[in-house]
């Protein structure tokens, strides 16, 4: 039996993680969940939204499934997500975006993988108040981190039968920082002649994505552009309710949906658990539960094909009904 850390988060976090636990239980995979709390709810008791016990748990188990955690705006604590990625050196943020069956979107056959650098750029947290009316944030880009993420993107392309890696920057304006990211990508690209290499500026990339997304394959971006562009890509294939993600390092991986804690719909049983379920499928593949992962994906696709969908996808199934529909199909597949 494998032990996996589960961070249930807050907002819609607990309801969607409960849905996933039920589905995985029905898939034949046997997982011992090491449940950890984090976020605003634990600050009062433990003095921090990310206690050491959470980090220790992921280090022990190597893999985690994480639900969204609310980040209070303008308060003193750093985002749990940013901190977790930093503490565990989860340098690669991987967000595959492709059309799901029976989820109607503007474009068909979108199949883009966003590879986002996860540890530096404006997320390094180097900010200062210069005076009452002026604040500064430092955009930090290093050669080491840039080459490491470029290598990750090219290795991903090779291992997943992808044809092209496109690096996205604003190197015409941020000449030094984005310039270094671009230079690093060019250097790594030269080691992978079998993969096509393309360069694009981030503003043009956004326009091209909404006009003709099928031209893109693997996108490689620094942290901030990666954050924004990956949400754009999620929108192309059906929105945040289905967008999966993974944070991967040399030793550990944390799988989580792209979306946040959605306080506007928390506790209403209307959240779509697909994004966290798709993230959990990748987690199962990561820990070697490949058969269970396949079956869950099939059951999810059959459920969507049967027209059972949550409100964000234009359906009327509640989160619990959608979950039960997947389990019903899994019960047949697992027999
Ligand atoms: P959000 O992603 O929580 O919500 C944006 C919109 O999408 C809302 O209308 C919400 O109802 C909808 N939505 C999100 N997930 C959905 C789902 N599974 N099913 C159906 N509808 C869904 O973004 P927002 O409102 O900007 O952030 C809320 C909180 O979440 C903030 O505190 C933010 O810092 C935090 N957050 C946490 C993340 C994480 O833990 N990885 C990632 C992004 C935001």
Coordinates of N, CA, C and O in Angstrom, one line a residue, residues 55 58-64 87-91 247-255 286:
X55 N 5.3 19.9 5.3 CA 6.5 19.7 4.4 C 7.1 18.3 4.7 O 7.4 17.5 3.8
X58 N 5.2 15.5 3.1 CA 5.4 15.3 1.6 C 6.8 14.7 1.4 O 7.0 13.8 0.6
X59 N 7.8 15.1 2.2 CA 9.1 14.6 2.1 C 9.1 13.1 2.4 O 9.8 12.3 1.7
X60 N 8.3 12.7 3.4 CA 8.3 11.3 3.8 C 7.6 10.4 2.6 O 8.1 9.4 2.3
X61 N 6.5 11.0 2.1 CA 5.7 10.2 1.2 C 6.1 10.4 -0.3 O 5.6 9.6 -1.1
X62 N 6.8 11.4 -0.6 CA 7.3 11.8 -1.9 C 6.2 12.3 -2.8 O 6.5 13.0 -3.8
X63 N 5.0 12.0 -2.6 CA 3.9 12.5 -3.5 C 2.7 13.0 -2.7 O 2.5 12.5 -1.6
X64 N 2.1 14.1 -3.2 CA 1.0 14.6 -2.5 C -0.1 15.0 -3.5 O 0.2 15.4 -4.6
X87 N 9.9 25.3 -0.7 CA 10.5 24.4 0.3 C 10.9 23.1 -0.3 O 11.8 22.5 0.1
X88 N 10.0 22.6 -1.2 CA 10.3 21.2 -1.7 C 11.0 21.3 -3.1 O 11.2 20.3 -3.7
X89 N 11.4 22.5 -3.5 CA 12.1 22.7 -4.8 C 11.3 22.0 -5.9 O 11.9 21.3 -6.7
X90 N 10.0 22.3 -5.9 CA 9.2 21.8 -7.0 C 9.3 22.7 -8.2 O 8.4 23.6 -8.4
X91 N 10.3 22.6 -8.9 CA 10.7 23.6 -9.9 C 9.9 23.7 -11.2 O 9.9 24.6 -11.9
X247 N 3.1 20.0 -9.7 CA 4.4 20.7 -9.3 C 5.4 19.6 -9.1 O 5.3 18.8 -8.2
X248 N 6.5 19.6 -9.9 CA 7.4 18.4 -9.9 C 8.8 18.9 -9.6 O 9.3 19.9 -10.2
X249 N 9.5 18.2 -8.8 CA 10.9 18.4 -8.5 C 11.7 17.1 -8.7 O 11.2 16.1 -9.2
X250 N 13.0 17.2 -8.3 CA 13.8 16.0 -8.5 C 13.3 14.8 -7.6 O 13.3 13.7 -8.0
X251 N 12.8 15.2 -6.4 CA 12.5 14.1 -5.4 C 11.0 14.0 -5.0 O 10.6 13.0 -4.6
X252 N 10.3 15.1 -5.2 CA 8.9 15.1 -4.8 C 8.0 15.6 -5.9 O 8.4 16.4 -6.7
X253 N 6.7 15.3 -5.7 CA 5.7 15.9 -6.6 C 4.4 16.2 -5.9 O 3.9 15.4 -5.1
X254 N 3.8 17.4 -6.2 CA 2.6 17.7 -5.6 C 1.6 18.0 -6.7 O 1.8 18.9 -7.6
X255 N 0.5 17.2 -6.7 CA -0.5 17.3 -7.8 C -1.7 18.1 -7.3 O -2.2 17.9 -6.2
X286 N 2.1 8.6 -11.4 CA 3.5 8.9 -10.8 C 3.9 7.9 -9.8 O 5.0 7.5 -9.7

